[in-house]
């Protein structure tokens, strides 16, 4: 804003941008609250079953001297380990969690995480929409503010939010400085920059109104982002509930199977 002499307009845009980012972040956290609650509930239920319920059935099975299925033996063994070595299990999970977290904080780990997030079903396409929308919005604002496209790409790369997009944007900056068009570079990565987006960039370049074309894309992707978050939530909830039912049902079933066999033999 200072460079282009449009500081007031830049600050107004910044206020709107921060408001949209806050809304998106709040909506994302709200969407994740219920699945996280289900995961916590599942862990608590599993711990209660493994520590307090299964050991009681274990004694009965040992006294009956009945043949125990393999799955039941595994569950009983895990229950014994959890009851006796719970503190060691807790430390182990904590160390694994910290190690994974620290690895993803490194440059190599961050790149691995960013690449795999984009490949995830459902989540990956939604993230691409978010990153493309962010890229288009910031690039359009910088260009309309009088910043050269080369400098605008350099700035936008730093706030892309994903190392995959950052690399491609920086590559595009280098090629644009050599005389290549932005759309020709982005079209080489159809899995990262959607063809519709690349086509709109090409139209903007040919018409000399790149910032206007980008802002049209931004409006479309804002709506797509909200819809994607709603779709993720609608799909994630039943998946988590089904997963919780399968895990708890599997634990209970592994214990009830031998009792069913005992009753059938006695009958």
Coordinates of C-alpha atoms in Angstrom, one line a residue:
X1 CA 0.0 0.0 0.0
X2 CA 2.8 2.4 0.8
X3 CA 4.7 1.5 -2.4
X4 CA 1.6 2.0 -4.6
X5 CA 0.2 4.9 -2.7
X6 CA -3.0 3.0 -1.8
X7 CA -2.5 2.4 1.8
X8 CA -6.1 3.0 2.9
X9 CA -7.4 0.6 0.3
X10 CA -4.7 -1.9 1.4
X11 CA -5.8 -1.7 5.0
X12 CA -9.4 -2.1 4.1
X13 CA -8.6 -5.2 2.1
X14 CA -6.4 -6.5 5.0
X15 CA -9.3 -6.1 7.4
X16 CA -11.6 -8.0 5.1
X17 CA -9.0 -10.7 4.5
X18 CA -8.3 -11.3 8.2
X19 CA -12.0 -11.5 8.9
X20 CA -12.4 -14.2 6.2
X21 CA -9.4 -16.1 7.5
X22 CA -10.8 -16.0 11.0
X23 CA -14.2 -17.2 9.8
X24 CA -12.6 -20.0 7.9
X25 CA -10.4 -21.0 10.8
X26 CA -13.3 -20.9 13.3
X27 CA -15.5 -23.0 10.9
X28 CA -12.7 -25.5 10.5
X29 CA -12.2 -25.9 14.2
X30 CA -16.0 -26.2 14.7
X31 CA -16.1 -28.9 12.0
X32 CA -13.3 -30.9 13.7
X33 CA -14.7 -30.6 17.3
X34 CA -17.2 -33.4 16.9
X35 CA -14.8 -35.9 15.3
X36 CA -12.2 -35.2 17.9
X37 CA -14.8 -35.8 20.6
X38 CA -15.7 -39.1 19.1
X39 CA -12.0 -40.1 19.0
X40 CA -11.6 -39.2 22.7
X41 CA -14.7 -41.1 23.6
X42 CA -13.5 -44.1 21.7
X43 CA -10.1 -44.1 23.5
X44 CA -11.8 -43.8 26.9
X45 CA -14.2 -46.6 26.2
X46 CA -11.4 -48.9 24.9
X47 CA -9.3 -48.2 28.0
X48 CA -12.2 -48.9 30.3
X49 CA -13.0 -52.2 28.5
X50 CA -9.4 -53.3 28.3
X51 CA -8.5 -52.5 32.0
X52 CA -11.7 -53.2 33.9
X53 CA -14.0 -55.5 31.8
X54 CA -11.8 -57.9 29.9
X55 CA -9.7 -59.1 32.9
X56 CA -12.9 -60.4 34.6
X57 CA -13.8 -62.4 31.5
X58 CA -10.2 -63.6 31.3
X59 CA -10.4 -65.3 34.6
X60 CA -13.6 -67.1 33.6
X61 CA -12.0 -68.3 30.4
X62 CA -9.0 -69.7 32.1
X63 CA -11.1 -71.6 34.6
X64 CA -13.2 -73.1 31.9
X65 CA -10.1 -74.4 30.1
X66 CA -11.9 -73.9 26.8
X67 CA -10.1 -73.4 23.5
X68 CA -9.5 -69.7 23.0
X69 CA -9.5 -68.2 19.5
X70 CA -6.4 -66.3 18.3
X71 CA -8.2 -62.9 18.3
X72 CA -9.3 -63.4 21.9
X73 CA -5.8 -64.3 22.9
X74 CA -4.4 -61.1 21.4
X75 CA -7.0 -59.0 23.1
X76 CA -6.4 -60.7 26.5
X77 CA -2.6 -60.2 26.1
X78 CA -3.1 -56.5 25.2
X79 CA -5.3 -56.1 28.2
X80 CA -2.7 -57.7 30.5
X81 CA 0.0 -55.4 29.1
X82 CA -2.2 -52.3 29.5
X83 CA -3.1 -53.2 33.1
X84 CA 0.5 -53.8 34.2
X85 CA 2.5 -51.5 32.0
X86 CA 0.0 -48.7 31.4
X87 CA 2.6 -46.1 32.4
X88 CA 5.1 -47.5 29.9
X89 CA 2.4 -47.6 27.1
X90 CA 1.5 -44.0 28.0
X91 CA 5.2 -42.9 27.8
X92 CA 5.6 -44.8 24.5
X93 CA 2.7 -43.1 22.8
X94 CA 3.8 -39.7 24.2
X95 CA 7.3 -40.2 22.7
X96 CA 5.9 -41.4 19.4
X97 CA 3.6 -38.4 19.2
X98 CA 6.4 -35.9 20.1
X99 CA 8.7 -37.5 17.6
X100 CA 6.1 -37.3 14.8
X101 CA 5.3 -33.7 15.7
X102 CA 9.0 -32.7 15.7
X103 CA 9.6 -34.5 12.4
X104 CA 6.8 -32.6 10.7
X105 CA 8.2 -29.4 12.0
X106 CA 11.4 -30.0 10.1
X107 CA 11.7 -28.9 6.4
X108 CA 11.8 -32.5 5.1
X109 CA 8.9 -33.6 7.4
X110 CA 6.9 -30.6 6.5
X111 CA 7.3 -31.3 2.8
X112 CA 6.3 -34.9 3.3
X113 CA 3.2 -33.9 5.3
X114 CA 2.2 -31.2 2.7
X115 CA 2.5 -33.7 -0.2
X116 CA 0.5 -36.4 1.5
X117 CA -2.3 -34.1 2.7
X118 CA -3.0 -33.1 -0.9
X119 CA -3.3 -36.8 -1.8
X120 CA -5.9 -37.6 0.9
X121 CA -9.4 -38.4 -0.4
X122 CA -12.0 -35.7 0.4
X123 CA -9.6 -33.6 2.4
X124 CA -7.0 -33.2 -0.4
X125 CA -9.4 -31.6 -2.9
X126 CA -10.7 -29.2 -0.2
X127 CA -7.2 -28.2 0.7
X128 CA -6.4 -27.5 -3.0
X129 CA -9.4 -25.2 -3.2
X130 CA -8.2 -23.3 -0.1
X131 CA -4.6 -22.9 -1.3
X132 CA -5.6 -21.8 -4.8
X133 CA -8.1 -19.3 -3.4
X134 CA -5.5 -17.9 -1.1
X135 CA -3.0 -17.7 -3.9
X136 CA -5.4 -16.0 -6.3
X137 CA -6.6 -13.5 -3.7
X138 CA -3.2 -12.3 -2.5
X139 CA -1.7 -12.2 -6.1
X140 CA -4.7 -10.2 -7.4
X141 CA -4.4 -7.7 -4.5
X142 CA -0.6 -7.2 -5.0
X143 CA -0.9 -6.8 -8.7
X144 CA -3.8 -4.3 -8.4
X145 CA -1.7 -2.4 -5.9
X146 CA 1.0 -1.8 -8.5
X147 CA 3.4 -4.6 -7.5
X148 CA 5.2 -6.3 -10.4
X149 CA 4.0 -9.8 -11.1
X150 CA 7.5 -11.2 -10.3
X151 CA 7.6 -9.6 -6.9
X152 CA 3.9 -10.5 -6.3
X153 CA 4.7 -14.1 -6.9
X154 CA 7.6 -14.0 -4.6
X155 CA 5.5 -12.6 -1.8
X156 CA 2.6 -14.9 -2.4
X157 CA 4.9 -18.0 -2.3
X158 CA 5.8 -17.2 1.3
X159 CA 2.2 -17.1 2.4
X160 CA 1.0 -20.1 0.3
X161 CA 0.6 -22.3 3.3
X162 CA 1.9 -25.4 1.6
X163 CA 5.4 -26.3 0.5
X164 CA 4.2 -27.9 -2.7
X165 CA 2.5 -24.7 -3.8
X166 CA 5.4 -22.6 -2.6
X167 CA 7.9 -24.5 -4.9
X168 CA 5.6 -24.2 -7.9
X169 CA 5.0 -20.5 -7.4
X170 CA 8.7 -19.8 -7.0
X171 CA 9.4 -21.7 -10.1
X172 CA 6.7 -19.7 -11.9
X173 CA 8.4 -16.5 -10.7
X174 CA 11.7 -17.6 -12.2
X175 CA 10.1 -18.5 -15.5
X176 CA 8.0 -15.4 -15.7
X177 CA 11.2 -13.3 -15.3
X178 CA 12.5 -15.2 -18.3
X179 CA 9.4 -14.2 -20.4
X180 CA 7.1 -17.2 -19.9
X181 CA 3.5 -16.6 -19.1
X182 CA 2.1 -17.6 -15.7
X183 CA -0.6 -19.7 -17.1
X184 CA 1.8 -21.8 -19.2
X185 CA 3.8 -22.7 -16.0
X186 CA 0.7 -23.5 -13.9
X187 CA -0.8 -25.6 -16.7
X188 CA 2.1 -28.0 -16.2
X189 CA 0.7 -29.0 -12.8
X190 CA -3.0 -29.8 -13.4
X191 CA -3.1 -31.9 -10.2
X192 CA -2.1 -28.9 -8.1
X193 CA -3.6 -25.9 -10.0
X194 CA -6.9 -27.0 -11.4
X195 CA -7.4 -26.5 -15.1
X196 CA -10.3 -24.1 -14.6
X197 CA -8.0 -21.8 -12.5
X198 CA -5.2 -22.0 -15.1
X199 CA -7.7 -21.1 -17.9
X200 CA -8.9 -18.0 -16.0
X201 CA -5.3 -16.9 -15.5
X202 CA -4.7 -17.3 -19.3
X203 CA -7.8 -15.2 -20.0
X204 CA -6.7 -12.5 -17.6
X205 CA -3.2 -12.4 -19.2
X206 CA -4.6 -12.1 -22.7
X207 CA -7.1 -9.4 -21.8
X208 CA -4.6 -7.5 -19.6
X209 CA -6.9 -7.8 -16.6
X210 CA -5.2 -10.5 -14.6
X211 CA -6.2 -9.1 -11.2
X212 CA -9.9 -8.9 -12.2
X213 CA -9.9 -12.5 -13.4
X214 CA -8.2 -13.7 -10.2
X215 CA -10.7 -11.9 -8.0
X216 CA -13.5 -13.6 -10.0
X217 CA -11.9 -16.9 -9.2
X218 CA -11.6 -15.9 -5.5
X219 CA -15.3 -15.3 -5.2
X220 CA -16.0 -18.8 -6.7
X221 CA -13.5 -20.6 -4.5
X222 CA -14.7 -18.9 -1.3
X223 CA -18.1 -20.6 -1.8
X224 CA -16.4 -23.8 -2.8
X225 CA -14.3 -23.7 0.4
X226 CA -17.3 -23.4 2.7
X227 CA -19.2 -26.1 0.8
X228 CA -16.1 -28.4 1.0
X229 CA -15.9 -28.0 4.8
X230 CA -19.6 -28.8 5.1
X231 CA -19.1 -31.9 3.0
X232 CA -16.2 -33.1 5.0
X233 CA -18.1 -32.7 8.2
X234 CA -21.2 -34.5 6.8
X235 CA -19.0 -37.4 5.7
X236 CA -16.6 -37.5 8.7
X237 CA -19.3 -37.8 11.3
X238 CA -20.9 -41.1 10.2
X239 CA -17.5 -42.6 9.4
X240 CA -16.2 -41.9 12.9
X241 CA -19.4 -43.3 14.5
X242 CA -19.1 -46.4 12.4
X243 CA -15.4 -46.8 13.2
X244 CA -16.2 -46.4 16.9
X245 CA -18.9 -49.1 16.7
X246 CA -16.6 -51.5 14.9
X247 CA -13.7 -51.1 17.4
X248 CA -15.9 -51.4 20.5
X249 CA -17.9 -54.2 18.8
X250 CA -14.7 -56.0 17.8
X251 CA -13.4 -55.9 21.4
X252 CA -16.7 -57.2 22.9
X253 CA -17.1 -59.8 20.2
X254 CA -13.6 -61.2 20.7
X255 CA -14.6 -62.0 24.3
X256 CA -18.1 -63.2 23.6
X257 CA -17.1 -65.7 20.9
X258 CA -15.4 -68.2 23.2
X259 CA -18.3 -67.9 25.7
X260 CA -20.7 -68.7 22.8
X261 CA -18.6 -71.8 22.0
X262 CA -18.6 -72.9 25.6
X263 CA -22.4 -72.5 25.9
X264 CA -22.9 -74.3 22.5
X265 CA -20.7 -77.2 23.7
X266 CA -22.4 -77.5 27.0
X267 CA -25.8 -77.5 25.3

